[in-house]
PDB file of C-alpha atoms in Angstrom:
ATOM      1  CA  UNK A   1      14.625  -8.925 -23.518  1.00 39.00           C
ATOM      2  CA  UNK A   2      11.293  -6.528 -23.440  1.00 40.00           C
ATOM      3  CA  UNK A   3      10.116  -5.615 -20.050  1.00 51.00           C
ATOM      4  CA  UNK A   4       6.955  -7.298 -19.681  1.00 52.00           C
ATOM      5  CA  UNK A   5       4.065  -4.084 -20.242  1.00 50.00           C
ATOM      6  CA  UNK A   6       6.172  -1.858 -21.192  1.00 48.00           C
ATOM      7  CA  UNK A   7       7.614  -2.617 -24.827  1.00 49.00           C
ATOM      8  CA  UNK A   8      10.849  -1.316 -23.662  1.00 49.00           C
ATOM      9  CA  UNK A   9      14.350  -2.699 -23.597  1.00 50.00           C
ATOM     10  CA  UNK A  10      14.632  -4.430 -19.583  1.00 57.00           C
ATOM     11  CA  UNK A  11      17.674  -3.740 -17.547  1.00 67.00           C
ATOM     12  CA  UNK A  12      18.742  -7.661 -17.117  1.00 82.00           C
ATOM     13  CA  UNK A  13      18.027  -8.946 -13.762  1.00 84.00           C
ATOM     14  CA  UNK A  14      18.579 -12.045 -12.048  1.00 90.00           C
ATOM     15  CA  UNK A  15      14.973 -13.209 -11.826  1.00 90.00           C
ATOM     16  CA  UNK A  16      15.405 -15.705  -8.792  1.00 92.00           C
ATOM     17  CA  UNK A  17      16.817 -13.097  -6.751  1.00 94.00           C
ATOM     18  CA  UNK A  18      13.892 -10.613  -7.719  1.00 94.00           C
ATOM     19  CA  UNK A  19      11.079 -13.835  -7.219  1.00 94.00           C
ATOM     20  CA  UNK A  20      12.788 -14.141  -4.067  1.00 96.00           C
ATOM     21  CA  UNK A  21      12.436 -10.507  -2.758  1.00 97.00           C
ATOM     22  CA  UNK A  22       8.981 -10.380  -3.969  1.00 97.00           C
ATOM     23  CA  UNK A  23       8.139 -13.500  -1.538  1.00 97.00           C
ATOM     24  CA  UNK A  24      10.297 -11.878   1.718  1.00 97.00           C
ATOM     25  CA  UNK A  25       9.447  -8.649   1.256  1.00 96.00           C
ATOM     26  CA  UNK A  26       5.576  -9.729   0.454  1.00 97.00           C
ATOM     27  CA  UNK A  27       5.851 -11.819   3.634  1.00 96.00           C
ATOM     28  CA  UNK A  28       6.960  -8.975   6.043  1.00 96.00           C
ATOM     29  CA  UNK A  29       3.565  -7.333   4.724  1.00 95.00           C
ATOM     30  CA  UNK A  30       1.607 -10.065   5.511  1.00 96.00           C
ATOM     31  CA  UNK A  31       3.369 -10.724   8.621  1.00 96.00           C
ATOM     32  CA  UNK A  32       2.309  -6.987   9.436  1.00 93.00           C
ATOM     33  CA  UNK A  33      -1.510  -8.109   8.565  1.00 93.00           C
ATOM     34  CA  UNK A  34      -1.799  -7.437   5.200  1.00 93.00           C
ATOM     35  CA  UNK A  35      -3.324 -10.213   3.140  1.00 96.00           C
ATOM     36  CA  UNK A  36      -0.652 -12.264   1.172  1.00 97.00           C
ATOM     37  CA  UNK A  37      -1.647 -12.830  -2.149  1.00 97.00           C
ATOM     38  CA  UNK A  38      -2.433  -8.592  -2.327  1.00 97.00           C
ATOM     39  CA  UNK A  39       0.837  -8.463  -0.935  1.00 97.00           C
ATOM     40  CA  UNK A  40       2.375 -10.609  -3.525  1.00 97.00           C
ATOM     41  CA  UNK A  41       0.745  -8.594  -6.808  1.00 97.00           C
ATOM     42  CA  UNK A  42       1.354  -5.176  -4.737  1.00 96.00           C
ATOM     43  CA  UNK A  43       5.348  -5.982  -4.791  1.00 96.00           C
ATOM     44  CA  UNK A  44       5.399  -7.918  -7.888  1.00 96.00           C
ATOM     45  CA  UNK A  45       3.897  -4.422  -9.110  1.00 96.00           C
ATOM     46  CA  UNK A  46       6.715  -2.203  -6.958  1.00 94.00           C
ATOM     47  CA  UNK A  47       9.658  -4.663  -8.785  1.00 94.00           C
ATOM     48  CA  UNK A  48       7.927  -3.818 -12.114  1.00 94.00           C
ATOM     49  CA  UNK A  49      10.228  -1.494 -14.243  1.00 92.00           C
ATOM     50  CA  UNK A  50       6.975   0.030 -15.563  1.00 92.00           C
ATOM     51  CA  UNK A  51       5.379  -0.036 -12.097  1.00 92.00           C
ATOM     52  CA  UNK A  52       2.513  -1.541 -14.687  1.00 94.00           C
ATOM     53  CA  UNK A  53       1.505  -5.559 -15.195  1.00 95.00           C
ATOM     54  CA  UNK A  54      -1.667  -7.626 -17.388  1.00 94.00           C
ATOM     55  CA  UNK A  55      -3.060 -10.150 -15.144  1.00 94.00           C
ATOM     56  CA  UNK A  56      -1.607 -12.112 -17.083  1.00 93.00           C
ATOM     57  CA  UNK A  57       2.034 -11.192 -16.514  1.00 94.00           C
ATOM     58  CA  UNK A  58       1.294 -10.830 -12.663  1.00 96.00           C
ATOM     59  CA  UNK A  59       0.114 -14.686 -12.777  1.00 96.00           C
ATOM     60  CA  UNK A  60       3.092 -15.693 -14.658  1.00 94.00           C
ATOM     61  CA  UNK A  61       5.456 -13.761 -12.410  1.00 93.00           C
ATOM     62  CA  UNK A  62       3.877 -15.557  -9.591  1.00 96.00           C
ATOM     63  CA  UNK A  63       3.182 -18.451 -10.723  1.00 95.00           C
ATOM     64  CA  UNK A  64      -0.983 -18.115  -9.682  1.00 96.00           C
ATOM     65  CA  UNK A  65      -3.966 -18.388 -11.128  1.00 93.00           C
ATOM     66  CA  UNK A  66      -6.271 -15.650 -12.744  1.00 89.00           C
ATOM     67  CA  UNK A  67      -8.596 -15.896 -10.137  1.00 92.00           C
ATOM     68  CA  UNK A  68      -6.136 -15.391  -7.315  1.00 95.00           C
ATOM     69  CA  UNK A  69      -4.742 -12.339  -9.426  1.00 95.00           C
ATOM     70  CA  UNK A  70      -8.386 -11.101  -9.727  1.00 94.00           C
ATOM     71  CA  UNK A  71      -8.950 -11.274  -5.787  1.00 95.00           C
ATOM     72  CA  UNK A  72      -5.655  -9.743  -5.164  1.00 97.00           C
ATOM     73  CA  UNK A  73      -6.196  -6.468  -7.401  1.00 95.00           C
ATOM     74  CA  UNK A  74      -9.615  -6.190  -6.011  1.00 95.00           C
ATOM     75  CA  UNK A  75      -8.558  -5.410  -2.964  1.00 94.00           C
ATOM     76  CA  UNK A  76      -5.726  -3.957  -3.793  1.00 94.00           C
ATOM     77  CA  UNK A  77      -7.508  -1.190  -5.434  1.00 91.00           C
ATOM     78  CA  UNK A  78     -10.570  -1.297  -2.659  1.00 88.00           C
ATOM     79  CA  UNK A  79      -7.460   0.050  -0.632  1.00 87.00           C
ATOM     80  CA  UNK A  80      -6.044   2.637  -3.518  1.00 84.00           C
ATOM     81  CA  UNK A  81      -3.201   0.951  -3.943  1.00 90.00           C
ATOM     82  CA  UNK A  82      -3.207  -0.094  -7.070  1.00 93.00           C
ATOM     83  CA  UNK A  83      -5.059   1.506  -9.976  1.00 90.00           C
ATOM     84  CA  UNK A  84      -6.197  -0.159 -13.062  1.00 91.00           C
ATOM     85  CA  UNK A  85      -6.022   1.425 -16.264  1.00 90.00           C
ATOM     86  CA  UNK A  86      -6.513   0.315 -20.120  1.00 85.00           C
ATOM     87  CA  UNK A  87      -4.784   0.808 -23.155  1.00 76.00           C
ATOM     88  CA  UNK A  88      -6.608   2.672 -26.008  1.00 79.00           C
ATOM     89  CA  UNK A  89      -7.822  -0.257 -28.231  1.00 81.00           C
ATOM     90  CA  UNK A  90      -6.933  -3.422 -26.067  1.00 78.00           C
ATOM     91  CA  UNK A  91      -9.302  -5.279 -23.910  1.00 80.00           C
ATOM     92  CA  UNK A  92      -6.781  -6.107 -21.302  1.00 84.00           C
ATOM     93  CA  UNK A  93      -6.385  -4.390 -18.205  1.00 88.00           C
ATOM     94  CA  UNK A  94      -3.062  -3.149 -16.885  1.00 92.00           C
ATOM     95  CA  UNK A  95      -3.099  -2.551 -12.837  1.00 95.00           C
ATOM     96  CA  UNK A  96      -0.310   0.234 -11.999  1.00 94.00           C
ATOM     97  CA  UNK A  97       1.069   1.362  -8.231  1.00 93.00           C
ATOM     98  CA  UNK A  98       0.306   4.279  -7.793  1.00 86.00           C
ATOM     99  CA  UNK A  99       3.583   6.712  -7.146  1.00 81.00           C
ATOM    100  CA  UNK A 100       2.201   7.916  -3.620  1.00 83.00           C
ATOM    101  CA  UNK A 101       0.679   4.710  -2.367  1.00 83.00           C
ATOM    102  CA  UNK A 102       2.680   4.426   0.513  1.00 83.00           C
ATOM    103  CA  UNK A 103       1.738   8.423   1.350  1.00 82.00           C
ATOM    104  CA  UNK A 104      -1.990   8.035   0.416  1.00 79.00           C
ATOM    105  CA  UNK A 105      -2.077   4.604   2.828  1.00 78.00           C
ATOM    106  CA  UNK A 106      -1.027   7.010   5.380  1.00 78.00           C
ATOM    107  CA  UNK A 107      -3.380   9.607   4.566  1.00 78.00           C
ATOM    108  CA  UNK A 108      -6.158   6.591   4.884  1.00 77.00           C
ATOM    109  CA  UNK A 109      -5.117   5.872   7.983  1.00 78.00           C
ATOM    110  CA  UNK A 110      -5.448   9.293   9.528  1.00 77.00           C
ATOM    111  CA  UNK A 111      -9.560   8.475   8.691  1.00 80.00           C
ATOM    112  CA  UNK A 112      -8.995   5.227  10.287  1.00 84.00           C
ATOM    113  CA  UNK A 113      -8.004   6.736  13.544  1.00 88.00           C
ATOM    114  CA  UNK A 114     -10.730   9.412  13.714  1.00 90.00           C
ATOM    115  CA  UNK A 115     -12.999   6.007  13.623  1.00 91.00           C
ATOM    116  CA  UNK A 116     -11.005   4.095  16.412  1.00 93.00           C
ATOM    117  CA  UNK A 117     -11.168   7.099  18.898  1.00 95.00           C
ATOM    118  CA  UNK A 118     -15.075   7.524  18.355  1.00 94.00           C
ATOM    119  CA  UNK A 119     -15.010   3.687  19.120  1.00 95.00           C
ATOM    120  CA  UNK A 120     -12.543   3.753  21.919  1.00 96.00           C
ATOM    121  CA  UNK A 121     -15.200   6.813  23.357  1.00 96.00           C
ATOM    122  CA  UNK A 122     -18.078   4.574  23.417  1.00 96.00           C
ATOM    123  CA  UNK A 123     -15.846   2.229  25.158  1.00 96.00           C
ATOM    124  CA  UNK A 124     -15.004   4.374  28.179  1.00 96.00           C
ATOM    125  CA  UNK A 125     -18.325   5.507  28.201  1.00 96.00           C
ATOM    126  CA  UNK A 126     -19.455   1.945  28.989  1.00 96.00           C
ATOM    127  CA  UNK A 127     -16.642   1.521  31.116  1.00 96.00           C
ATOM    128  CA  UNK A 128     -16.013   4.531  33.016  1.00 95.00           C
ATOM    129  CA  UNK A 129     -13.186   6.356  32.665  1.00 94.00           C
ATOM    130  CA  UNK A 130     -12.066   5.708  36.391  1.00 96.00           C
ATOM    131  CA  UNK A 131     -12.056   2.032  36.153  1.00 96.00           C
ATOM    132  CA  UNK A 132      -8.747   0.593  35.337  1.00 96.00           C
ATOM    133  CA  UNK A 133      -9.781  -0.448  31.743  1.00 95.00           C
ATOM    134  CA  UNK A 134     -11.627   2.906  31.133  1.00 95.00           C
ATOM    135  CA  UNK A 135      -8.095   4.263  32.045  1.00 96.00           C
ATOM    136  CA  UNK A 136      -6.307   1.925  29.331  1.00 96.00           C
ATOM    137  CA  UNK A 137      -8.926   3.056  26.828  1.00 96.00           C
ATOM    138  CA  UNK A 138      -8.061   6.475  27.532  1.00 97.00           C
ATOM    139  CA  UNK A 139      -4.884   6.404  27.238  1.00 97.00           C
ATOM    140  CA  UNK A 140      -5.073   4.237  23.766  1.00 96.00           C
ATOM    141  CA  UNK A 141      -7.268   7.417  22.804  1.00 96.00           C
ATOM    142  CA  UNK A 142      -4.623  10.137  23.531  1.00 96.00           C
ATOM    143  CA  UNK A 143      -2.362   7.862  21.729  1.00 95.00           C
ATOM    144  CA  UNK A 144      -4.324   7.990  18.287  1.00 93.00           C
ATOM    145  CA  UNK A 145      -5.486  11.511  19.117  1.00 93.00           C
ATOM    146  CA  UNK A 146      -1.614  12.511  19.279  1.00 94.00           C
ATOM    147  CA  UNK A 147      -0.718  10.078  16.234  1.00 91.00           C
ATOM    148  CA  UNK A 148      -3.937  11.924  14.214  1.00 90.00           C
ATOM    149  CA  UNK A 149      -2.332  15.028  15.182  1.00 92.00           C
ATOM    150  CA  UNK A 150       1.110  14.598  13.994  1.00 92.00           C
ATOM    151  CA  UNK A 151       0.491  12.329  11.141  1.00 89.00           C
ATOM    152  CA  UNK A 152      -0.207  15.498   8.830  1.00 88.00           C
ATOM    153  CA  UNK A 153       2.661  17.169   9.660  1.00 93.00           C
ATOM    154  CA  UNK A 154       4.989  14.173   9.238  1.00 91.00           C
ATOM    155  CA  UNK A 155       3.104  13.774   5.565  1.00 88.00           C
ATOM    156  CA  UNK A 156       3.890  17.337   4.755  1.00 91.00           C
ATOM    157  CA  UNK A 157       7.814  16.348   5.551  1.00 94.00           C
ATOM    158  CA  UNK A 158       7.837  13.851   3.536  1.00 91.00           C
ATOM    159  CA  UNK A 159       6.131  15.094   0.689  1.00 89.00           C
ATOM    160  CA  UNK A 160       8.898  17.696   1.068  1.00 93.00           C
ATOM    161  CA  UNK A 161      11.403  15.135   0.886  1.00 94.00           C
ATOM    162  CA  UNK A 162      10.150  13.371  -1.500  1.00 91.00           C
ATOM    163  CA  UNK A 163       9.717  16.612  -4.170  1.00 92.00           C
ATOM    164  CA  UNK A 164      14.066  16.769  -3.075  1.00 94.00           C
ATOM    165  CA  UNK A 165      14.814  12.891  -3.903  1.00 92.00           C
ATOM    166  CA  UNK A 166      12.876  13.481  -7.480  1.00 90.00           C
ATOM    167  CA  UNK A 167      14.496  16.929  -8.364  1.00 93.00           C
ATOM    168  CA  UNK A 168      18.694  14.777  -7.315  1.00 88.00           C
ATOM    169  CA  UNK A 169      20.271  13.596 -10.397  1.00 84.00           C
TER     170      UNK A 169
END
């Protein structure tokens, strides 16, 4: 059997148990907030051998149409996720995950929370910071200023770890 994108030899698998981690774990994404069909191509992609799938073979593998494939990478890589790439000569895209995405997610989320503390400033601003909501802002801003804080630290760890779990046999 050839792994689909790769032209390599695929480990056999047992494709109903791998359909049906792509739908739980692509669930407990969604059921974090994360749209469901992205979710769906972004672990179809993570189950990939090649980390690398056509439209095409994502639809098949899912059983969707191109159009909800083409939604799903769009966002996908609006996010940096996924990354699209194409093959010298062919016309067909191939949409990779990226090796880090989990890391650079995290790293977009450190600009995320410089945003939500600017916005939770106007906030007690309006409020007052002596009024019991002002108070609840505040203390939702010392909790993103502290996460902001310590989430480049806890990246550098695990970049650390990470560069350790490559270099094991």
């Amino acid at each position: 059997m050839i792994a689909p994108g790769t032209g390599e030899r695929a480990v056999e698998r047992d494709e109903a148990a791998v359909g049906a981690f792509i739908e739980r774990f692509a669930g407990v994404m969604a059921d974090a907030g994360f749209p469901r069909m992205p979710a769906r191509v972004f672990t179809a992609l993570l189950a990939a051998d090649s980390g690398r799938l056509t439209a095409a073979e994502i639809g098949a593998s899912l059983q969707v149409s191109p159009a909800a494939v083409s939604g799903a990478v769009r966002f996908l890589t609006q996010v940096g996720l996924v990354g699209r790439e194409r093959e010298a000569g062919s016309r067909r895209d191939r949409y990779r995950v990226h090796d880090d995405a989990w890391y650079e997610a995290s790293m977009r989320r450190d600009r995320e929370l410089v945003r939500w503390e600017a916005g939770l400033r106007e906030g007690i601003d309006a409020l007052g910071a002596d009024t019991p909501a002002g108070a609840r802002l505040t203390e939702s801003l010392e909790f993103f200023a502290f996460m902001r804080a310590e989430l480049p630290g806890l990246l550098a760890r695990w970049h650390d770890r990470r560069t350790v779990l490559r270099e094991a046999p």
